[in-house]
Amino acid sequence: MVFSETILRWYAENGRDLPWRGTRDPYAVWLSEIILQQTRVAQGWAYWERFMDHFPTVEALAAASEDEVLRLWQGLGYYSRARNLHTAAKQIVSMGGFPSTLEGIRSLKGVGDYTAAAIGSLAFGLPAAVVDGNVYRVLARYFGIATPVPEAPAAFNQGMMDFGATCCTPVNPACLTCPLQPSCQAFRTGRTELLPVKQAAAKPVERHLTYVYVRFQGQTAIHRRGPGDIWQGLWEPWLTDEVPAGAQSVVKGFKHQLTHRTILADFYLWEPAERPDLPEGYVWIEEAELDAYAKPRLFELLLEKR
Ligand code: SF4
């Protein structure tokens, strides 16, 4: 088929040189796919290297504490990915090794159809087509969907991903040098900017949070966020609606953007003369030990303003 041959040829000449491309180690491939689920390659690259350094094998990752994993993930957002990664590492170890079928890969926590197809094709050469945003755009522009079943799934899927990321880009695609141009429907009908049809993005919801950073004899109080909300499992300072008398305002209305929420944070510093009682769940730690706790990026930014 002309389409898949063109992509394979294009990939051989233009594919991106990414560190996990040189391996068929399913652990390394899986790690890269989970990191790239909601993160751009440029940002995810360093995290992938950091994880491979700290946890060179799935056994090492499985044996780590959740705090260690979250701390390494810090700054990437969508922390459920890190928790799922950790759970899946334990699953893999208890299975006796990385599963090599699509169903087996799909049974890992945090792995959906897309990621299973990516890992299956890249690490095990399984003939599974990958359709992410980049790939969907290329298909939508070129044909209006007819998924080719190629003979070289790993190279084809990687080729499609790279092609969508670097040639058939969302804005200003490189149509003039594109090898698919002669038969591209979107190009022929002048609709490259109209395809694929996009859904209107939901407006982020605003949320107000008030934090009090308590300092008493070189210690501060933090608590771990529970399930069912943002930042599950991460640590943050005292979250309260009632700021104690004597607390000083450090920053008001600090804006922090998450994908579906805009956080507006007020941050206070309070240095009481006696150790105050805090609600259940808070622990006192040495301020010097704060680094050892996995924190939301917002808390880190606020700490810089202390
Ligand atoms: S001609 Fe343009 S729109 Fe069509 S596949 Fe190539 S880059 Fe994409």
mmCIF file of N, CA and C in Angstrom, residues 122-179:
data_model
loop_
_atom_site.group_PDB
_atom_site.id
_atom_site.type_symbol
_atom_site.label_atom_id
_atom_site.label_comp_id
_atom_site.label_asym_id
_atom_site.label_seq_id
_atom_site.Cartn_x
_atom_site.Cartn_y
_atom_site.Cartn_z
ATOM 1 N N LEU A 122 5.961 -1.911 19.522
ATOM 2 C CA LEU A 122 7.352 -1.453 19.626
ATOM 3 C C LEU A 122 8.258 -2.494 20.290
ATOM 4 N N ALA A 123 7.760 -3.147 21.346
ATOM 5 C CA ALA A 123 8.634 -4.071 22.082
ATOM 6 C C ALA A 123 8.531 -5.503 21.562
ATOM 7 N N PHE A 124 7.349 -5.902 21.088
ATOM 8 C CA PHE A 124 7.174 -7.310 20.711
ATOM 9 C C PHE A 124 6.829 -7.502 19.230
ATOM 10 N N GLY A 125 6.747 -6.399 18.478
ATOM 11 C CA GLY A 125 6.449 -6.521 17.050
ATOM 12 C C GLY A 125 5.035 -7.008 16.758
ATOM 13 N N LEU A 126 4.113 -6.848 17.722
ATOM 14 C CA LEU A 126 2.734 -7.291 17.478
ATOM 15 C C LEU A 126 2.057 -6.353 16.479
ATOM 16 N N PRO A 127 1.242 -6.879 15.580
ATOM 17 C CA PRO A 127 0.619 -6.034 14.558
ATOM 18 C C PRO A 127 -0.579 -5.266 15.094
ATOM 19 N N ALA A 128 -0.321 -4.237 15.901
ATOM 20 C CA ALA A 128 -1.406 -3.446 16.470
ATOM 21 C C ALA A 128 -1.222 -1.997 16.029
ATOM 22 N N ALA A 129 -2.272 -1.401 15.495
ATOM 23 C CA ALA A 129 -2.162 -0.020 15.020
ATOM 24 C C ALA A 129 -2.357 0.950 16.175
ATOM 25 N N VAL A 130 -1.577 2.005 16.177
ATOM 26 C CA VAL A 130 -1.634 3.005 17.240
ATOM 27 C C VAL A 130 -2.331 4.249 16.690
ATOM 28 N N VAL A 131 -3.352 4.710 17.385
ATOM 29 C CA VAL A 131 -4.020 5.927 16.924
ATOM 30 C C VAL A 131 -4.052 6.946 18.052
ATOM 31 N N ASP A 132 -3.092 7.842 18.067
ATOM 32 C CA ASP A 132 -3.121 8.954 19.029
ATOM 33 C C ASP A 132 -3.502 10.216 18.266
ATOM 34 N N GLY A 133 -3.408 11.352 18.904
ATOM 35 C CA GLY A 133 -3.822 12.600 18.260
ATOM 36 C C GLY A 133 -3.051 12.865 16.969
ATOM 37 N N ASN A 134 -1.731 12.640 17.006
ATOM 38 C CA ASN A 134 -0.911 12.880 15.817
ATOM 39 C C ASN A 134 -1.314 11.958 14.665
ATOM 40 N N VAL A 135 -1.498 10.691 15.010
ATOM 41 C CA VAL A 135 -1.815 9.701 13.984
ATOM 42 C C VAL A 135 -3.217 9.971 13.423
ATOM 43 N N TYR A 136 -4.122 10.269 14.323
ATOM 44 C CA TYR A 136 -5.497 10.538 13.892
ATOM 45 C C TYR A 136 -5.537 11.714 12.915
ATOM 46 N N ARG A 137 -4.730 12.730 13.205
ATOM 47 C CA ARG A 137 -4.710 13.903 12.334
ATOM 48 C C ARG A 137 -4.226 13.532 10.930
ATOM 49 N N VAL A 138 -3.154 12.740 10.870
ATOM 50 C CA VAL A 138 -2.631 12.360 9.557
ATOM 51 C C VAL A 138 -3.690 11.574 8.788
ATOM 52 N N LEU A 139 -4.304 10.592 9.473
ATOM 53 C CA LEU A 139 -5.321 9.772 8.797
ATOM 54 C C LEU A 139 -6.512 10.616 8.371
ATOM 55 N N ALA A 140 -6.941 11.482 9.285
ATOM 56 C CA ALA A 140 -8.116 12.297 8.975
ATOM 57 C C ALA A 140 -7.845 13.185 7.765
ATOM 58 N N ARG A 141 -6.631 13.704 7.693
ATOM 59 C CA ARG A 141 -6.323 14.582 6.569
ATOM 60 C C ARG A 141 -6.134 13.781 5.274
ATOM 61 N N TYR A 142 -5.453 12.664 5.413
ATOM 62 C CA TYR A 142 -5.105 11.938 4.196
ATOM 63 C C TYR A 142 -6.305 11.231 3.594
ATOM 64 N N PHE A 143 -7.046 10.479 4.400
ATOM 65 C CA PHE A 143 -8.168 9.710 3.848
ATOM 66 C C PHE A 143 -9.534 10.107 4.375
ATOM 67 N N GLY A 144 -9.632 10.373 5.640
ATOM 68 C CA GLY A 144 -10.863 10.173 6.351
ATOM 69 C C GLY A 144 -10.910 8.682 6.648
ATOM 70 N N ILE A 145 -10.109 8.257 7.529
ATOM 71 C CA ILE A 145 -10.041 6.952 8.222
ATOM 72 C C ILE A 145 -10.199 5.671 7.398
ATOM 73 N N ALA A 146 -9.118 4.988 7.268
ATOM 74 C CA ALA A 146 -9.089 3.603 6.817
ATOM 75 C C ALA A 146 -7.757 3.129 7.355
ATOM 76 N N THR A 147 -7.801 2.379 8.439
ATOM 77 C CA THR A 147 -6.557 2.064 9.135
ATOM 78 C C THR A 147 -5.763 1.002 8.392
ATOM 79 N N PRO A 148 -4.597 1.318 7.935
ATOM 80 C CA PRO A 148 -3.806 0.317 7.219
ATOM 81 C C PRO A 148 -3.231 -0.718 8.181
ATOM 82 N N VAL A 149 -3.104 -1.937 7.728
ATOM 83 C CA VAL A 149 -2.473 -2.976 8.551
ATOM 84 C C VAL A 149 -1.114 -3.274 7.925
ATOM 85 N N PRO A 150 -0.074 -2.691 8.475
ATOM 86 C CA PRO A 150 1.236 -2.799 7.832
ATOM 87 C C PRO A 150 1.959 -4.068 8.235
ATOM 88 N N GLU A 151 3.012 -4.341 7.537
ATOM 89 C CA GLU A 151 3.797 -5.535 7.862
ATOM 90 C C GLU A 151 4.891 -5.256 8.874
ATOM 91 N N ALA A 152 5.224 -4.016 9.079
ATOM 92 C CA ALA A 152 6.283 -3.676 10.033
ATOM 93 C C ALA A 152 5.680 -2.753 11.083
ATOM 94 N N PRO A 153 4.928 -3.347 12.042
ATOM 95 C CA PRO A 153 4.138 -2.503 12.948
ATOM 96 C C PRO A 153 4.965 -1.518 13.759
ATOM 97 N N ALA A 154 6.151 -1.937 14.243
ATOM 98 C CA ALA A 154 6.916 -1.020 15.086
ATOM 99 C C ALA A 154 7.331 0.208 14.291
ATOM 100 N N ALA A 155 7.951 -0.020 13.127
ATOM 101 C CA ALA A 155 8.416 1.113 12.323
ATOM 102 C C ALA A 155 7.226 1.931 11.821
ATOM 103 N N PHE A 156 6.140 1.245 11.439
ATOM 104 C CA PHE A 156 4.981 1.989 10.938
ATOM 105 C C PHE A 156 4.390 2.887 12.029
ATOM 106 N N ASN A 157 4.193 2.320 13.234
ATOM 107 C CA ASN A 157 3.602 3.127 14.312
ATOM 108 C C ASN A 157 4.507 4.274 14.707
ATOM 109 N N GLN A 158 5.799 3.999 14.822
ATOM 110 C CA GLN A 158 6.715 5.085 15.171
ATOM 111 C C GLN A 158 6.760 6.108 14.051
ATOM 112 N N GLY A 159 6.743 5.603 12.825
ATOM 113 C CA GLY A 159 6.746 6.505 11.673
ATOM 114 C C GLY A 159 5.531 7.409 11.684
ATOM 115 N N MET A 160 4.361 6.827 11.976
ATOM 116 C CA MET A 160 3.131 7.627 12.007
ATOM 117 C C MET A 160 3.188 8.673 13.111
ATOM 118 N N MET A 161 3.691 8.259 14.283
ATOM 119 C CA MET A 161 3.750 9.206 15.407
ATOM 120 C C MET A 161 4.689 10.366 15.066
ATOM 121 N N ASP A 162 5.852 10.022 14.519
ATOM 122 C CA ASP A 162 6.824 11.071 14.171
ATOM 123 C C ASP A 162 6.309 11.935 13.035
ATOM 124 N N PHE A 163 5.667 11.282 12.075
ATOM 125 C CA PHE A 163 5.162 12.023 10.928
ATOM 126 C C PHE A 163 4.137 13.065 11.390
ATOM 127 N N GLY A 164 3.241 12.639 12.285
ATOM 128 C CA GLY A 164 2.234 13.569 12.808
ATOM 129 C C GLY A 164 2.864 14.662 13.654
ATOM 130 N N ALA A 165 3.948 14.309 14.361
ATOM 131 C CA ALA A 165 4.552 15.293 15.270
ATOM 132 C C ALA A 165 5.447 16.288 14.533
ATOM 133 N N THR A 166 5.996 15.889 13.402
ATOM 134 C CA THR A 166 6.987 16.782 12.788
ATOM 135 C C THR A 166 6.665 17.219 11.362
ATOM 136 N N CYS A 167 5.841 16.457 10.630
ATOM 137 C CA CYS A 167 5.540 16.852 9.245
ATOM 138 C C CYS A 167 4.093 17.321 9.140
ATOM 139 N N CYS A 168 3.165 16.430 9.462
ATOM 140 C CA CYS A 168 1.747 16.789 9.367
ATOM 141 C C CYS A 168 1.311 17.384 10.710
ATOM 142 N N THR A 169 1.867 18.532 11.033
ATOM 143 C CA THR A 169 1.678 19.154 12.343
ATOM 144 C C THR A 169 0.318 19.847 12.432
ATOM 145 N N PRO A 170 -0.175 20.116 13.656
ATOM 146 C CA PRO A 170 -1.506 20.739 13.779
ATOM 147 C C PRO A 170 -1.596 22.055 13.004
ATOM 148 N N VAL A 171 -0.584 22.901 13.165
ATOM 149 C CA VAL A 171 -0.589 24.195 12.481
ATOM 150 C C VAL A 171 0.573 24.207 11.495
ATOM 151 N N ASN A 172 0.371 24.810 10.347
ATOM 152 C CA ASN A 172 1.405 24.881 9.305
ATOM 153 C C ASN A 172 2.056 23.546 8.982
ATOM 154 N N PRO A 173 1.283 22.534 8.578
ATOM 155 C CA PRO A 173 1.906 21.271 8.176
ATOM 156 C C PRO A 173 2.808 21.490 6.965
ATOM 157 N N ALA A 174 3.847 20.640 6.862
ATOM 158 C CA ALA A 174 4.848 20.819 5.798
ATOM 159 C C ALA A 174 4.367 20.186 4.490
ATOM 160 N N CYS A 175 3.209 20.618 3.997
ATOM 161 C CA CYS A 175 2.595 19.999 2.817
ATOM 162 C C CYS A 175 3.504 20.078 1.589
ATOM 163 N N LEU A 176 4.259 21.162 1.470
ATOM 164 C CA LEU A 176 5.014 21.357 0.236
ATOM 165 C C LEU A 176 6.110 20.322 0.056
ATOM 166 N N THR A 177 6.629 19.816 1.187
ATOM 167 C CA THR A 177 7.668 18.793 1.067
ATOM 168 C C THR A 177 7.143 17.417 1.469
ATOM 169 N N CYS A 178 5.853 17.311 1.731
ATOM 170 C CA CYS A 178 5.288 16.070 2.258
ATOM 171 C C CYS A 178 5.179 14.994 1.174
ATOM 172 N N PRO A 179 5.684 13.784 1.460
ATOM 173 C CA PRO A 179 5.635 12.728 0.435
ATOM 174 C C PRO A 179 4.216 12.212 0.167
#
